[in-house]
Coordinates of C-alpha atoms in Angstrom, one line a residue:
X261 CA 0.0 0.0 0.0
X262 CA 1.8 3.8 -1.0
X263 CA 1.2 5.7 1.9
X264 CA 1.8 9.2 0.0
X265 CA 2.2 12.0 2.6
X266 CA 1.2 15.8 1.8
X267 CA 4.3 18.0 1.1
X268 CA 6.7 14.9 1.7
X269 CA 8.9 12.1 -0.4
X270 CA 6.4 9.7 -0.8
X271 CA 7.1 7.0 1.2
X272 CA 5.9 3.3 0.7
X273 CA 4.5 1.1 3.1
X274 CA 4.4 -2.6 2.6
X275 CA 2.3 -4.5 4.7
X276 CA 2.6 -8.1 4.7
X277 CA 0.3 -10.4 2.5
X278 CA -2.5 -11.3 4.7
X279 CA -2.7 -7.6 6.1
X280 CA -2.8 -6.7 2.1
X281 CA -5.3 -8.9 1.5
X282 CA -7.5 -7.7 4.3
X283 CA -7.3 -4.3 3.5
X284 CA -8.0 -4.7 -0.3
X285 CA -10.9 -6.7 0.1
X286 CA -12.7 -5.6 3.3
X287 CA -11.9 -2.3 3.9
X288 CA -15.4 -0.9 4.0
X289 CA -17.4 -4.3 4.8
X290 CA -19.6 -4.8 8.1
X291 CA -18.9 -8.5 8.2
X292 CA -17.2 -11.1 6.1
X293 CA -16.3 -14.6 6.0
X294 CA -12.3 -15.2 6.9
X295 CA -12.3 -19.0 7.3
X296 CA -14.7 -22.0 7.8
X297 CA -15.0 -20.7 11.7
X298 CA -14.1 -17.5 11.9
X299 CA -15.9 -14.3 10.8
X300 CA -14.3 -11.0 11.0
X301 CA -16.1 -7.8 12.1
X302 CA -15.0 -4.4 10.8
X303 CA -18.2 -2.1 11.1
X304 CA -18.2 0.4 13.9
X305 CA -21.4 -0.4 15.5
X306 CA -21.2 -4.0 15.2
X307 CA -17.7 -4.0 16.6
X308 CA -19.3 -2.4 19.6
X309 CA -21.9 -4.5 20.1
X310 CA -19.4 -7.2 19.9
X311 CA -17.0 -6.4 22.3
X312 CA -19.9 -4.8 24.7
X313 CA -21.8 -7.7 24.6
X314 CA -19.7 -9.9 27.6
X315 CA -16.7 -9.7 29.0
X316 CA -13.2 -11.3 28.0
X317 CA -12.1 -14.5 28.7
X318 CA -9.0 -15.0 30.3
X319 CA -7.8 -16.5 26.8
X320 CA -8.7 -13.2 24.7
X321 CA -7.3 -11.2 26.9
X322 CA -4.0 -9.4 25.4
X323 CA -1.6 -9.3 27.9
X324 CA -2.5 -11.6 31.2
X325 CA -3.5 -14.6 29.3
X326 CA -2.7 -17.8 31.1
X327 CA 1.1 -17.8 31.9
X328 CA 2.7 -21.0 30.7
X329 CA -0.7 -22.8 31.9
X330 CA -1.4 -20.9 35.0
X331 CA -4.0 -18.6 35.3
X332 CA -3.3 -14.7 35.9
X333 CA -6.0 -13.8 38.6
X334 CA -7.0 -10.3 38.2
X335 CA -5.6 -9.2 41.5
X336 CA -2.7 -9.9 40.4
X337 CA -2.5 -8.5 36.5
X338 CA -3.5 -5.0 38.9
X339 CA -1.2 -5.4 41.4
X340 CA 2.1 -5.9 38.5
X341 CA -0.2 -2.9 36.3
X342 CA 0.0 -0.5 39.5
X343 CA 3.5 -1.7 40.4
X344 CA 4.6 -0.6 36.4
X345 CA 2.6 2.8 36.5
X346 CA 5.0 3.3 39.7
X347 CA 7.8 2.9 38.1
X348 CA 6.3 4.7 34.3
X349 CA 5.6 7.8 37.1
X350 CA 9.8 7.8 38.2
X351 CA 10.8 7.9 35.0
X352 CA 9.3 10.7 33.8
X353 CA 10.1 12.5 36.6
X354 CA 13.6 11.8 35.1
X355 CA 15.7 14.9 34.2
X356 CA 16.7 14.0 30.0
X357 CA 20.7 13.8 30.2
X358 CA 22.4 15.7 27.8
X359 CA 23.9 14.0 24.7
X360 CA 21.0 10.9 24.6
X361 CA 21.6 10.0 20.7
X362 CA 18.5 8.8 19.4
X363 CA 19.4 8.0 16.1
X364 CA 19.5 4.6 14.3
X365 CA 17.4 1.9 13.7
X366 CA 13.8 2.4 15.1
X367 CA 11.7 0.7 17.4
X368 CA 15.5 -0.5 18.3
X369 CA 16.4 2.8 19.5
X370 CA 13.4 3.4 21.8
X371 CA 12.8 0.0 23.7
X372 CA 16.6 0.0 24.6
X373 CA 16.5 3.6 25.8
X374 CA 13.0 3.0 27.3
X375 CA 14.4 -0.5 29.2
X376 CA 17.1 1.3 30.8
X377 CA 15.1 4.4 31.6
X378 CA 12.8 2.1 33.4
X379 CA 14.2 -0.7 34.8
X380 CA 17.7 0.4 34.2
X381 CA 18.5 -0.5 37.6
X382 CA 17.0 -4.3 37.5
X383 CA 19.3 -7.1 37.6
X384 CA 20.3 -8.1 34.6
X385 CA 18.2 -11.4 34.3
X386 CA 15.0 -9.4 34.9
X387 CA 16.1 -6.6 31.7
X388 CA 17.3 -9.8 29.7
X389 CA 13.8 -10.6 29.4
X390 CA 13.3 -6.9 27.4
X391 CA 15.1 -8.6 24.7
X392 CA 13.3 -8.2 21.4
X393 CA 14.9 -11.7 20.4
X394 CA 12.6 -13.7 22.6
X395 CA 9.5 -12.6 20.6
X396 CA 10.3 -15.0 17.9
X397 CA 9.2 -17.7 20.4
X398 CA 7.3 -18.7 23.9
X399 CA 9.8 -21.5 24.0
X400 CA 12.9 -19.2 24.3
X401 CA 11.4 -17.3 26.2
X402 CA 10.5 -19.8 28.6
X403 CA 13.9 -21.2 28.2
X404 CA 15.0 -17.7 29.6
X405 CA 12.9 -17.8 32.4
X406 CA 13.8 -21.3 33.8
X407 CA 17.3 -20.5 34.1
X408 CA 16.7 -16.8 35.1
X409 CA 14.5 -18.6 38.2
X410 CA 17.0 -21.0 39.8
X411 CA 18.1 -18.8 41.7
X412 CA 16.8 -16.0 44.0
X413 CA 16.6 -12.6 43.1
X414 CA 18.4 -9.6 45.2
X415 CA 17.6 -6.2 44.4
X416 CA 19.6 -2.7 44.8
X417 CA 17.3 0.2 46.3
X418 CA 16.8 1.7 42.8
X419 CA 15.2 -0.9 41.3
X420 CA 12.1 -1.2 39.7
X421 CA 8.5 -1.6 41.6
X422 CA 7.3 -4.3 39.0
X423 CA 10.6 -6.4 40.3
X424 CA 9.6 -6.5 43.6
X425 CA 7.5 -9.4 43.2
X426 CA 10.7 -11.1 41.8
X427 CA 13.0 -10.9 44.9
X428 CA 9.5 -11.5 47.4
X429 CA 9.0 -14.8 45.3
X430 CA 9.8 -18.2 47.2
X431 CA 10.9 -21.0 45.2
X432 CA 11.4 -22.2 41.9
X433 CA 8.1 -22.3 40.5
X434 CA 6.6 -19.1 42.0
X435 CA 10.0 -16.7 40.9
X436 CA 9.4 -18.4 37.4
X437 CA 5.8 -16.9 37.3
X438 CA 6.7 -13.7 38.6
X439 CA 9.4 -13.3 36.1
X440 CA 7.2 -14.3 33.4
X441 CA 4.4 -11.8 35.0
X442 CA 7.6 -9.2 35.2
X443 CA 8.1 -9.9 31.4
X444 CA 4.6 -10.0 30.7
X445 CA 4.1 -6.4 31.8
X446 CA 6.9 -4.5 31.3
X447 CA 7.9 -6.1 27.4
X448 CA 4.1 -4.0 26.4
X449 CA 4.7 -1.0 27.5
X450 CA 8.4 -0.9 26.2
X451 CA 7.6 -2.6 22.8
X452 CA 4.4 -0.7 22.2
X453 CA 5.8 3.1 23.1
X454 CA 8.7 2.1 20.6
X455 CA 7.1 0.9 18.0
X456 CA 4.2 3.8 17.8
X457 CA 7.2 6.1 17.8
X458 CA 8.9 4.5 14.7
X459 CA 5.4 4.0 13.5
X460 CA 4.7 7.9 13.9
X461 CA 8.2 8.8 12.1
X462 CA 7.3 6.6 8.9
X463 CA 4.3 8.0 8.5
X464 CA 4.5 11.7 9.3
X465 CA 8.1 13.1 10.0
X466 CA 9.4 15.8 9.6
X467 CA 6.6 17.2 11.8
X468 CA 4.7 20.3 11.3
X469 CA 5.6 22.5 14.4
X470 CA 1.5 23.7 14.6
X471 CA 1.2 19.8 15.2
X472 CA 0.7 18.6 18.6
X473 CA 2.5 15.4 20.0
X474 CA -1.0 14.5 21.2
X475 CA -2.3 14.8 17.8
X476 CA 0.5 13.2 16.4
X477 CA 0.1 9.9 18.6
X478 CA -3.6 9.8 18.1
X479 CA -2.8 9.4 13.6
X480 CA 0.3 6.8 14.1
X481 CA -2.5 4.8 16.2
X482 CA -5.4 4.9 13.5
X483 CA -3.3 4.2 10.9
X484 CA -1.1 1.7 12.2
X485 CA -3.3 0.3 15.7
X486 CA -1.0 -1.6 17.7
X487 CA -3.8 -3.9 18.9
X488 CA -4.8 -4.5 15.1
X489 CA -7.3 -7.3 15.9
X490 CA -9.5 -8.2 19.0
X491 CA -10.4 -12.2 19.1
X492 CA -13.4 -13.1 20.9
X493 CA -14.0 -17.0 21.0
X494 CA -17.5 -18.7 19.9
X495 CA -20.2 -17.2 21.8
X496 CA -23.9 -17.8 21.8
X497 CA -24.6 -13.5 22.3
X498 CA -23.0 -13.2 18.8
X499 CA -25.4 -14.9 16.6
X500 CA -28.1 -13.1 18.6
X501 CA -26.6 -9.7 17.3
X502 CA -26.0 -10.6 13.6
X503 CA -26.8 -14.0 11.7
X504 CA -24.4 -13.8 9.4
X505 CA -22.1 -15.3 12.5
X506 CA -22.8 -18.5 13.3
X507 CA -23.0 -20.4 16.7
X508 CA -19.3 -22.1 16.5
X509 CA -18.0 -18.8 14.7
X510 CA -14.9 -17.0 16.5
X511 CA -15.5 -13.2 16.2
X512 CA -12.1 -11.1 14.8
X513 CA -12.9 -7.6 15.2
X514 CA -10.1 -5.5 13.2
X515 CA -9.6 -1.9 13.9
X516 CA -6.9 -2.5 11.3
X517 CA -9.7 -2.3 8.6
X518 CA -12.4 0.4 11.0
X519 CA -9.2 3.1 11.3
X520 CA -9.5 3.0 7.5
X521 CA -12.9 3.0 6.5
X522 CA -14.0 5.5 4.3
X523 CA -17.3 5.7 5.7
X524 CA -15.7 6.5 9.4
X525 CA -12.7 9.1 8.1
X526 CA -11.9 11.4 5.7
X527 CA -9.3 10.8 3.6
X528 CA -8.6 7.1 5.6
X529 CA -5.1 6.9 4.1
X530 CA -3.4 10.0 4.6
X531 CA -1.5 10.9 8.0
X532 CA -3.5 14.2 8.7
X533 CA -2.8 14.8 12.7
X534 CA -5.6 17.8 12.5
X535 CA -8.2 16.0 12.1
X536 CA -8.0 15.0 16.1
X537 CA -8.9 18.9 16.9
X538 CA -12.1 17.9 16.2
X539 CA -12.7 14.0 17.0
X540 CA -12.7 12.8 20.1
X541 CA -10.6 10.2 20.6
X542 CA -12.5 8.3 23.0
X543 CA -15.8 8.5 21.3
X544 CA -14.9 8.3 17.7
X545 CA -16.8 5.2 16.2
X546 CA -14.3 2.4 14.7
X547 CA -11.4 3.8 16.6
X548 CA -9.9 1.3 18.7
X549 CA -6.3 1.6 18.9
X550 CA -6.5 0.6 23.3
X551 CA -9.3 -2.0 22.9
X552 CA -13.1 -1.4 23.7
X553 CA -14.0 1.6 26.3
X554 CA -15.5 -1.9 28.3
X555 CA -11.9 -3.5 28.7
X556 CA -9.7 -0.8 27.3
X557 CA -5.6 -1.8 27.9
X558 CA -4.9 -0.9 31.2
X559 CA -1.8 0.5 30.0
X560 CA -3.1 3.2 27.6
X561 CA -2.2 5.7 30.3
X562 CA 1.6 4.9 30.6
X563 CA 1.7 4.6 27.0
X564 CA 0.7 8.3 25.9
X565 CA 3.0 10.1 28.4
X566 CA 6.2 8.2 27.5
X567 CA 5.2 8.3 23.8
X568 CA 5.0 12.4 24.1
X569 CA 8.2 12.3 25.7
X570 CA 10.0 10.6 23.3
X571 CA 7.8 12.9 20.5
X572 CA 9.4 16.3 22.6
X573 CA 12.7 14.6 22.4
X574 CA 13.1 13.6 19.3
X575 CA 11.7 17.1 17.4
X576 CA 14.2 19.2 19.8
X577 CA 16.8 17.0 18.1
X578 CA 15.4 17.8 15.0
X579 CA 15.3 14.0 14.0
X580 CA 13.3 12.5 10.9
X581 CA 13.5 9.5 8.9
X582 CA 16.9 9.4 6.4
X583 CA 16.0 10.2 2.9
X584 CA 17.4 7.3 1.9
X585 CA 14.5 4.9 3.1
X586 CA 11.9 5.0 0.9
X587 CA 10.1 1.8 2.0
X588 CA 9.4 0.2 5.5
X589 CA 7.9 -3.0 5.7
X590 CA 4.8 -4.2 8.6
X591 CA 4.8 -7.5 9.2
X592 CA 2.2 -9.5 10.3
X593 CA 2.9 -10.2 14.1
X594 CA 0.6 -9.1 17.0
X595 CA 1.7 -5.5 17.4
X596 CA 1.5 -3.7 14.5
X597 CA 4.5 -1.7 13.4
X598 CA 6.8 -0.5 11.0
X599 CA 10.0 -3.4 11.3
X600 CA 12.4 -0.6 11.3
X601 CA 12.7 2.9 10.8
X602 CA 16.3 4.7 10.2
X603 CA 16.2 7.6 12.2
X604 CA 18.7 10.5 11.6
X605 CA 19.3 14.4 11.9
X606 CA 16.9 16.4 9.3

């Protein structure tokens, strides 16, 4: 898909096949047929009803899913949530050092800055789990976490909130599940600020100075939603909404296709950060870049801050996306970004 930005190189934007396909073919559609049991949902209201109609299962939720077979108990997703927003809180209180180079390879860049601005002070078996490498697999990453957990965890005064529940752990099998918890909530918020800051350089840098970080953010996440599908398992209250989905039908709802829907936006394609002095991000039908207002990601509010942060950062540099790249590839993987972005001085 050319993404062709006003008053800029064009730039081209190649998503991977199956993202392709879906936004050739059912960019506009209410409902469609993806597979013999599963129907996607891309209409507005009927995404709504969808994801207002019951709560999610442990198993469709995006980030405390069952942990290597154990169940996450809500108490304690919110306890490692608050412990996080402690620690999101420090950081920003952070004065920027002078010299931070933020140029090079994007999200790269932003998760190792972001790691060490947060859990800099972590042992470095906790921050090993930041690694970008052990997305390509649970099984290295549980590989990781075994041998991280043999032993027990001390901590120097400085470190993070989210690691207390590390060191406090007794035994094997209850420091393996709070590390996996400890990767489980930290990883998000690093990956996701990183990539929706390489996401917002692709599509719209250099930035217009009347354009507000806030504004910015709000485009990069219509465009490019990190959470770019919502799955919700075969339930008897969807057939009762639409009968085009039938009783053993899982439900995909994709913002991917709703942040691009004619009907919903004007001019879908283009990255136009004015258009948010008039929408209301919460409220806008279609847009769900955090999930539904019912279960919206609890980390939305660590998310923003950090992401303007990096935004003020990054324009006081005067930082934009080399000339040279004229193509960034998205793949298809659960959070939806650019792969990588080179970053350099204007």
């Amino acid at each position: 898909m050319d993404m062709r930005i006003s008053g800029r190189r064009a730039r081209t934007t190649i998503f991977a096949p199956r993202l392709q396909q879906l936004l050739c073919e059912h960019r506009g559609e209410d409902v469609f047929r993806l597979d013999h049991d599963t129907v996607g949902v891309a209409g507005a209201a009927l995404s709504d009803q969808i994801l207002s109609a019951r709560p999610a299962t442990e198993w469709e939720r995006p980030t405390f899913k069952p942990l290597h077979g154990r169940s996450i108990p809500r108490p304690d997703a919110l306890k490692s949530m608050q412990a996080i927003g402690r620690d999101v809180r420090a950081a920003l209180k952070k004065p920027i050092p002078d010299g931070v180079d933020l140029s090079g390879p994007w999200p790269h860049v932003g998760h190792v800055y972001l790691r060490d601005l947060i859990l800099g002070s972590d042992p470095r078996r906790l921050r090993f789990l930041m690694n970008r490498i052990l997305e390509l697999t649970p099984k290295l990453t549980w590989a990781v976490i075994g041998t991280g957990a043999l032993l027990p965890v001390k901590l120097q005064p400085e470190a993070s909130a989210i690691a207390a529940s590390v060191a406090q752990a007794s035994g094997y099998h209850d420091r393996r599940y709070a590390m996996g918890l400890y990767r489980r909530t930290a990883a998000p918020v690093c990956f996701t600020i990183s990539t929706l800051i390489a996401n917002a350089l692709w599509l719209g840098a250099p930035f217009e100075d009347h354009w507000s970080n806030r504004s910015i953010l709000y485009e990069a996440l219509r465009l490019l939603p990190p959470s770019w599908n919502l799955l919700r398992n075969a339930s008897p209250e969807y057939p009762a909404l639409d009968a085009r989905i039938g009783e053993k039908d899982d439900v995909l709802v994709l913002p991917l296709l709703s942040h691009r829907d004619p009907a919903l936006w004007d001019d879908p394609d283009e990255f136009i950060p004015e258009r948010w002095g008039s929408l209301n991000p919460d409220s806008h039908p279609g847009y769900l870049p955090f999930g539904h207002k019912s279960e919206r990601c609890w980390g939305q509010h660590m998310v923003m801050p950090l992401a303007e942060m990096f935004l003020d950062m990054l324009r006081h540099q005067g930082l934009a996306v080399s000339p040279q790249q004229t193509t960034a590839h998205v793949p298809l993987a659960g959070l939806l970004g650019v792969a990588e972005v080179d970053c350099r001085l204007g």
